[in-house]
Coordinates of C-alpha atoms in Angstrom, one line a residue:
X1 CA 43.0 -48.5 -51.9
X2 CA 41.4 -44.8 -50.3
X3 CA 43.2 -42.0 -51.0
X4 CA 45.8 -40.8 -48.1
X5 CA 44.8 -37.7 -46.3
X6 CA 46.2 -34.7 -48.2
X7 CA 47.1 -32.4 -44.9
X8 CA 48.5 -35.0 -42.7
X9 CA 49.1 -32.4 -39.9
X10 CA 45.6 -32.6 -39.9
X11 CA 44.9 -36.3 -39.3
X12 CA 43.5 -37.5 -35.8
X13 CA 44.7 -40.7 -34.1
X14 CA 42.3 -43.9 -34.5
X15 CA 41.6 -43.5 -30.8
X16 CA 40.0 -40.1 -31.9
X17 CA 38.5 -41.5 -34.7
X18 CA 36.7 -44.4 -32.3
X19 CA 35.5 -41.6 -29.6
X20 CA 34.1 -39.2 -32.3
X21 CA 31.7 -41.8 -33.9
X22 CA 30.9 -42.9 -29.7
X23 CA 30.6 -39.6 -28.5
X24 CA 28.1 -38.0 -32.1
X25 CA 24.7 -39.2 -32.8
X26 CA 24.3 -38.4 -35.9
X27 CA 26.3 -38.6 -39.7
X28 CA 25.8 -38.4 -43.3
X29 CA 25.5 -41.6 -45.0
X30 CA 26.5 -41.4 -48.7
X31 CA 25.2 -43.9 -51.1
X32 CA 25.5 -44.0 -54.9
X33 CA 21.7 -43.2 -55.5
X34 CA 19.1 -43.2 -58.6
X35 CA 20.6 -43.1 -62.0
X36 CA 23.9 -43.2 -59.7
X37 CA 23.9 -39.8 -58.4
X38 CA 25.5 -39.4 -54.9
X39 CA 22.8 -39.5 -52.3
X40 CA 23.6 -38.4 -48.8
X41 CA 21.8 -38.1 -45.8
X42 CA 21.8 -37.6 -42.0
X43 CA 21.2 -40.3 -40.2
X44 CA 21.6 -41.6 -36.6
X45 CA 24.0 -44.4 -35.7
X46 CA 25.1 -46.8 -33.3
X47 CA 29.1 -47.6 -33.7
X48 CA 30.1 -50.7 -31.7
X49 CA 33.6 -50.5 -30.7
X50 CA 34.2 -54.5 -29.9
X51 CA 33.0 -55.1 -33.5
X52 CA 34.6 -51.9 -35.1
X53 CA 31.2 -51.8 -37.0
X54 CA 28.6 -48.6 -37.6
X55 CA 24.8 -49.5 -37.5
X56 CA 22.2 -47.6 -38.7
X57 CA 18.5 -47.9 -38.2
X58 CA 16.4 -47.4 -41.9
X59 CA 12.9 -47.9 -42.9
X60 CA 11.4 -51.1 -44.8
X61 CA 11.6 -49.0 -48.2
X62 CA 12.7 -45.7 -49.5
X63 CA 15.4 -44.2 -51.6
X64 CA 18.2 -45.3 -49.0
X65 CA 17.2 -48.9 -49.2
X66 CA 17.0 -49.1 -52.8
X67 CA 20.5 -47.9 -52.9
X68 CA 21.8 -50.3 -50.6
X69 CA 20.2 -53.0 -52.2
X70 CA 21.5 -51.7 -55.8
X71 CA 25.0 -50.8 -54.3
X72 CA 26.9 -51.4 -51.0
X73 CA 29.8 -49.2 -50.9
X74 CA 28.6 -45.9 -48.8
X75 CA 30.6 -43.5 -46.9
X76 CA 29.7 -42.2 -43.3
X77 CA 30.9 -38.8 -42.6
X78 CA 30.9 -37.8 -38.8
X79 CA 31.6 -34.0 -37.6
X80 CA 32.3 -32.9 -34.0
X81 CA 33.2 -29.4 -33.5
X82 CA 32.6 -26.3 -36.3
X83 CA 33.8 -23.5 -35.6
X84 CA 33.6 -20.3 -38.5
X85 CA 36.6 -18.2 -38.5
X86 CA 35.5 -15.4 -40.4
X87 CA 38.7 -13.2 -40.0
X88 CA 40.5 -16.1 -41.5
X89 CA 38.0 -17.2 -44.0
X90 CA 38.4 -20.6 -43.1
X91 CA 36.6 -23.3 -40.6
X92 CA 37.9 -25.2 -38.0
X93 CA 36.3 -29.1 -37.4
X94 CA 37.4 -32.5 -36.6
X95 CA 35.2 -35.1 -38.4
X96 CA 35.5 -39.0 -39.4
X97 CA 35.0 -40.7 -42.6
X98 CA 34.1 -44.1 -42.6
X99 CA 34.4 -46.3 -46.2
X100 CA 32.4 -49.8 -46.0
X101 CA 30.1 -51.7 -47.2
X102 CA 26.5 -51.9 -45.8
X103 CA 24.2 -54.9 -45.6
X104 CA 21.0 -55.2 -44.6
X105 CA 20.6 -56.9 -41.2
X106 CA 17.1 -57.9 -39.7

């Protein structure tokens, strides 16, 4: 269904995955927005690891609610270390990305 990862010397073990979203406390939550233009944002979260699920917290209204209530498939990209190589003209990081669907919970 999601693409495979296209440098799969790259990929970290699920136990890394699991730690990075524990250990970070914030993300970028991407929704499909107004006239369906990508909409991301940072945003804190909570991820519980006996429910493998990602909470966030969000306002009564706003942009990020109307997409969720228009759309429910988001992504939630984590980041833990970023490092700039200039010499190298590249960037080292380890991040997470998290495909779902979101639902409002009260």
């Amino acid at each position: 269904m999601f693409r495979k990862l296209a440098k799969k010397n790259k990929a970290i073990t699920e136990e890394a995955c699991i730690e990075l979203l524990k250990s970070q406390k914030r993300g970028v939550l991407s929704v499909l927005g107004d006239d369906d233009y990508p909409y991301g944002m940072p945003i804190n979260h909570y991820y519980d690891e006996e429910s493998g699920k990602i909470y966030f917290h969000s306002g009564n209204y706003g942009h990020r609610k109307d997409a969720v209530n228009k759309h429910d498939k988001v992504s939630f990209c984590v980041v833990e270390k970023d490092e700039l190589v200039g010499e190298k003209l590249t960037t080292y990081f380890r991040s997470v990305i998290a495909f779902g669907r979101v639902r409002i919970v009260e």
